[in-house]
mmCIF file of C-alpha atoms in Angstrom:
data_model
loop_
_atom_site.group_PDB
_atom_site.id
_atom_site.type_symbol
_atom_site.label_atom_id
_atom_site.label_comp_id
_atom_site.label_asym_id
_atom_site.label_seq_id
_atom_site.Cartn_x
_atom_site.Cartn_y
_atom_site.Cartn_z
ATOM 1 C CA MET A 1332 -0.013 0.087 -0.049
ATOM 2 C CA ASN A 1333 1.176 3.426 -0.881
ATOM 3 C CA GLU A 1334 0.066 6.841 0.549
ATOM 4 C CA LYS A 1335 0.559 10.038 -1.642
ATOM 5 C CA PHE A 1336 -0.123 13.549 -0.433
ATOM 6 C CA THR A 1337 0.228 16.904 -2.275
ATOM 7 C CA TYR A 1338 0.080 19.990 0.024
ATOM 8 C CA SER A 1339 1.932 23.250 1.054
ATOM 9 C CA LEU A 1340 3.153 24.455 4.439
ATOM 10 C CA ASN A 1341 2.610 27.881 5.733
ATOM 11 C CA GLU A 1342 3.910 29.790 8.740
ATOM 12 C CA ASP A 1343 1.448 28.255 11.180
ATOM 13 C CA ASP A 1344 2.341 24.760 10.091
ATOM 14 C CA TYR A 1345 6.017 25.521 10.969
ATOM 15 C CA LEU A 1346 5.199 27.237 14.065
ATOM 16 C CA ASN A 1347 2.901 24.417 15.559
ATOM 17 C CA TYR A 1348 5.753 21.987 14.738
ATOM 18 C CA GLN A 1349 8.393 24.057 16.572
ATOM 19 C CA LEU A 1350 6.016 24.491 19.460
ATOM 20 C CA PHE A 1351 5.245 20.755 19.581
ATOM 21 C CA ALA A 1352 8.940 19.911 19.516
ATOM 22 C CA ALA A 1353 9.802 22.384 22.317
ATOM 23 C CA SER A 1354 6.954 21.019 24.576
ATOM 24 C CA LYS A 1355 8.502 17.524 24.007
ATOM 25 C CA SER A 1356 12.159 18.614 24.689
ATOM 26 C CA LYS A 1357 13.387 17.441 28.030
ATOM 27 C CA ASN A 1358 15.759 20.476 28.178
ATOM 28 C CA ILE A 1359 13.202 23.177 27.421
ATOM 29 C CA ARG A 1360 10.755 21.525 29.901
ATOM 30 C CA LYS A 1361 13.498 21.737 32.684
ATOM 31 C CA LYS A 1362 14.383 25.277 31.739
ATOM 32 C CA ARG A 1363 10.778 26.337 31.898
ATOM 33 C CA LEU A 1364 10.149 24.574 35.075
ATOM 34 C CA ARG A 1365 13.248 26.059 36.736
ATOM 35 C CA ASN A 1366 12.424 29.572 35.494
ATOM 36 C CA ARG A 1367 8.992 29.255 37.010
ATOM 37 C CA PHE A 1368 10.075 28.237 40.475
ATOM 38 C CA LEU A 1369 13.548 29.356 41.301
ATOM 39 C CA PRO A 1370 12.709 33.085 41.104
ATOM 40 C CA ALA A 1371 9.558 32.545 43.253
ATOM 41 C CA ILE A 1372 11.433 30.600 45.856
ATOM 42 C CA PHE A 1373 14.079 33.374 45.882
ATOM 43 C CA PHE A 1374 11.499 36.048 46.410
ATOM 44 C CA VAL A 1375 9.793 34.014 49.307
ATOM 45 C CA VAL A 1376 13.205 33.278 50.900
ATOM 46 C CA LEU A 1377 14.153 36.991 50.622
ATOM 47 C CA GLY A 1378 10.897 37.905 52.264
ATOM 48 C CA LEU A 1379 11.566 35.582 55.135
ATOM 49 C CA VAL A 1380 15.053 36.738 55.933
ATOM 50 C CA PRO A 1381 15.033 38.804 59.035
ATOM 51 C CA ARG A 1382 15.292 42.571 58.262
ATOM 52 C CA PHE A 1383 17.225 45.186 60.259
ATOM 53 C CA ASP A 1384 14.197 47.678 60.196
ATOM 54 C CA PHE A 1385 11.895 44.771 61.221
ATOM 55 C CA THR A 1386 9.114 45.931 58.958
ATOM 56 C CA GLU A 1387 6.598 43.346 57.927
ATOM 57 C CA ILE A 1388 5.755 45.184 54.643
ATOM 58 C CA PHE A 1389 8.836 44.038 52.842
ATOM 59 C CA THR A 1390 8.240 40.399 53.813
ATOM 60 C CA GLN A 1391 4.684 40.608 52.540
ATOM 61 C CA ILE A 1392 5.733 42.308 49.296
ATOM 62 C CA TYR A 1393 8.499 39.826 48.575
ATOM 63 C CA ILE A 1394 6.150 36.753 49.307
ATOM 64 C CA LEU A 1395 3.350 38.305 47.212
ATOM 65 C CA ILE A 1396 5.943 38.741 44.257
ATOM 66 C CA GLY A 1397 6.972 35.083 44.649
ATOM 67 C CA ILE A 1398 3.411 33.850 44.663
ATOM 68 C CA LEU A 1399 2.459 36.081 41.729
ATOM 69 C CA TRP A 1400 5.420 34.976 39.827
ATOM 70 C CA ILE A 1401 4.390 31.242 40.253
ATOM 71 C CA PHE A 1402 0.914 32.074 38.556
ATOM 72 C CA LEU A 1403 1.764 34.755 35.993
ATOM 73 C CA TYR A 1404 5.060 33.423 34.730
ATOM 74 C CA PRO A 1405 3.656 30.778 32.644
ATOM 75 C CA ILE A 1406 1.519 33.145 30.587
ATOM 76 C CA TRP A 1407 4.507 35.210 29.881
ATOM 77 C CA ASP A 1408 6.677 32.296 29.089
ATOM 78 C CA LYS A 1409 4.154 30.940 26.673
ATOM 79 C CA LYS A 1410 4.010 34.206 24.718
ATOM 80 C CA LEU A 1411 7.854 34.397 24.866
ATOM 81 C CA TYR A 1412 8.371 30.991 23.218
ATOM 82 C CA TYR A 1413 5.471 31.781 20.793
ATOM 83 C CA ASN A 1414 7.002 35.004 19.632
ATOM 84 C CA HIS A 1415 10.592 33.545 19.586
ATOM 85 C CA TYR A 1416 9.663 30.765 17.402
ATOM 86 C CA LYS A 1417 7.285 32.915 15.030
ATOM 87 C CA LYS A 1418 10.383 35.348 14.480
ATOM 88 C CA TYR A 1419 12.748 32.359 13.739
ATOM 89 C CA ILE A 1420 10.364 30.780 11.220
ATOM 90 C CA LYS A 1421 9.714 34.124 9.340
ATOM 91 C CA GLU A 1422 13.505 34.575 9.213
ATOM 92 C CA ASN A 1423 14.543 31.062 8.323
ATOM 93 C CA TYR A 1424 11.571 29.394 6.482
ATOM 94 C CA LYS A 1425 10.126 32.360 4.534
ATOM 95 C CA ASN A 1426 11.218 30.969 1.229
ATOM 96 C CA ASN A 1427 9.461 27.523 1.975
ATOM 97 C CA PHE A 1428 5.888 29.113 2.649
ATOM 98 C CA ASP A 1429 3.252 27.960 0.128
ATOM 99 C CA LYS A 1430 5.478 25.730 -1.876
ATOM 100 C CA THR A 1431 3.878 22.566 -3.288
ATOM 101 C CA LEU A 1432 5.227 19.579 -1.653
ATOM 102 C CA GLU A 1433 4.620 15.899 -2.728
ATOM 103 C CA LEU A 1434 5.042 13.215 -0.267
ATOM 104 C CA ALA A 1435 4.851 9.482 -1.101
ATOM 105 C CA ILE A 1436 5.191 6.815 1.632
ATOM 106 C CA THR A 1437 5.605 3.244 0.575
ATOM 107 C CA GLU A 1438 6.294 0.082 2.536
ATOM 108 C CA ASN A 1439 10.119 0.841 2.475
ATOM 109 C CA GLU A 1440 10.675 4.455 2.101
ATOM 110 C CA ILE A 1441 9.509 7.966 2.134
ATOM 111 C CA TYR A 1442 9.824 10.033 -0.965
ATOM 112 C CA ALA A 1443 9.594 13.930 -0.634
ATOM 113 C CA LYS A 1444 9.829 16.390 -3.317
ATOM 114 C CA ASP A 1445 9.353 20.278 -3.692
ATOM 115 C CA ASN A 1446 10.309 22.776 -6.437
ATOM 116 C CA SER A 1447 13.965 22.527 -5.554
ATOM 117 C CA THR A 1448 14.758 19.255 -3.847
ATOM 118 C CA GLU A 1449 14.047 15.639 -3.788
ATOM 119 C CA SER A 1450 14.753 13.141 -1.099
ATOM 120 C CA LYS A 1451 14.312 9.524 -0.569
ATOM 121 C CA THR A 1452 14.633 8.084 3.034
ATOM 122 C CA ASN A 1453 14.592 4.513 4.072
ATOM 123 C CA LEU A 1454 11.802 3.822 6.666
ATOM 124 C CA GLN A 1455 14.321 2.308 8.964
ATOM 125 C CA GLU A 1456 15.608 5.887 9.480
ATOM 126 C CA LEU A 1457 12.202 6.938 10.998
ATOM 127 C CA GLU A 1458 12.394 7.520 14.799
ATOM 128 C CA GLU A 1459 8.851 8.246 15.701
ATOM 129 C CA ILE A 1460 5.526 9.381 14.283
ATOM 130 C CA ASN A 1461 3.737 11.977 16.282
ATOM 131 C CA GLU A 1462 0.065 12.937 15.685
ATOM 132 C CA VAL A 1463 -1.317 15.966 17.172
ATOM 133 C CA PRO A 1464 -4.695 17.687 16.226
ATOM 134 C CA GLN A 1465 -3.267 20.081 13.581
ATOM 135 C CA ALA A 1466 -0.755 17.483 11.875
ATOM 136 C CA ILE A 1467 1.168 14.379 11.681
ATOM 137 C CA TYR A 1468 5.066 14.769 12.343
ATOM 138 C CA PHE A 1469 7.510 12.122 10.975
ATOM 139 C CA LYS A 1470 10.704 12.443 13.045
ATOM 140 C CA PHE A 1471 13.946 10.993 11.658
ATOM 141 C CA LYS A 1472 16.995 9.593 13.549
ATOM 142 C CA SER A 1473 18.861 12.391 11.958
ATOM 143 C CA SER A 1474 16.578 14.836 13.900
ATOM 144 C CA HIS A 1475 14.873 16.050 10.735
ATOM 145 C CA SER A 1476 11.154 15.981 10.504
ATOM 146 C CA LEU A 1477 8.360 15.917 7.933
ATOM 147 C CA ILE A 1478 5.208 17.887 8.585
ATOM 148 C CA LEU A 1479 1.865 16.479 7.276
ATOM 149 C CA PRO A 1480 -0.794 19.085 7.998
ATOM 150 C CA LYS A 1481 -4.310 17.573 8.573
ATOM 151 C CA ASN A 1482 -6.148 20.714 7.364
ATOM 152 C CA LYS A 1483 -4.441 20.592 3.972
ATOM 153 C CA ILE A 1484 -4.963 16.910 3.058
ATOM 154 C CA ASN A 1485 -7.294 14.205 3.676
ATOM 155 C CA VAL A 1486 -5.733 11.978 6.305
ATOM 156 C CA SER A 1487 -8.244 9.047 6.250
ATOM 157 C CA ILE A 1488 -8.617 6.288 8.856
ATOM 158 C CA ASP A 1489 -6.831 4.092 6.233
ATOM 159 C CA SER A 1490 -4.000 6.500 6.182
ATOM 160 C CA LYS A 1491 -3.726 6.350 10.008
ATOM 161 C CA GLN A 1492 -3.914 2.583 9.879
ATOM 162 C CA PHE A 1493 -1.178 2.474 7.265
ATOM 163 C CA PHE A 1494 1.087 4.649 9.530
ATOM 164 C CA LYS A 1495 0.560 2.395 12.600
ATOM 165 C CA GLU A 1496 1.167 -0.657 10.686
ATOM 166 C CA LEU A 1497 4.629 0.812 9.375
ATOM 167 C CA SER A 1498 5.344 1.830 12.853
ATOM 168 C CA LYS A 1499 4.856 -1.820 14.099
ATOM 169 C CA LYS A 1500 6.818 -3.253 11.125
ATOM 170 C CA TYR A 1501 9.685 -0.848 11.776
ATOM 171 C CA SER A 1502 9.475 -0.707 15.549
ATOM 172 C CA ILE A 1503 8.690 3.078 15.448
ATOM 173 C CA ASN A 1504 6.777 4.617 18.210
ATOM 174 C CA TYR A 1505 3.413 6.008 17.006
ATOM 175 C CA ASN A 1506 2.326 8.837 19.513
ATOM 176 C CA GLU A 1507 -1.122 10.251 19.597
ATOM 177 C CA PHE A 1508 -1.439 13.561 21.321
ATOM 178 C CA SER A 1509 -5.192 14.132 20.680
ATOM 179 C CA ASP A 1510 -5.323 16.931 23.097
ATOM 180 C CA TRP A 1511 -1.969 18.543 22.652
ATOM 181 C CA GLU A 1512 -1.828 22.344 22.701
ATOM 182 C CA TRP A 1513 1.019 24.707 23.301
ATOM 183 C CA LYS A 1514 0.999 25.758 27.089
#
């Protein structure tokens, strides 16, 4: 069985992929967690350190800042990463927007073609397949990925079944993140 898709990628497709990859990166998750709690702990400890002037107002202010940090930082951090990747994509992928791509997946290889390049990759080089509400991402051992946006193609139940069978055949993880969203 073969699956063939013709589609184009826009800025949002690249952005969703970058945000998904960031959300699954151990280093980025650790960094975001550390940045959320370390400053908050610092402010609470600073508030609890005895003061020479013995005023409670400084203690209350520092503890309040620490508590607010825990709740408000994730909102700011989410926007920070979003804007960072948006700028990165505009700068580095602007020439790839709206180019027609052809993707053919056979029992043994993935064939990808656009206006300027062609590639043929053995399916044994595939590391995992990740399905999110917006797309299906094929991640290779070389850290490259292919984006298959669901809103631009018809990903049928047969296609998903084909991808799952390939994942079993080649011992590839097929991960479904049906409720994934950038947080």
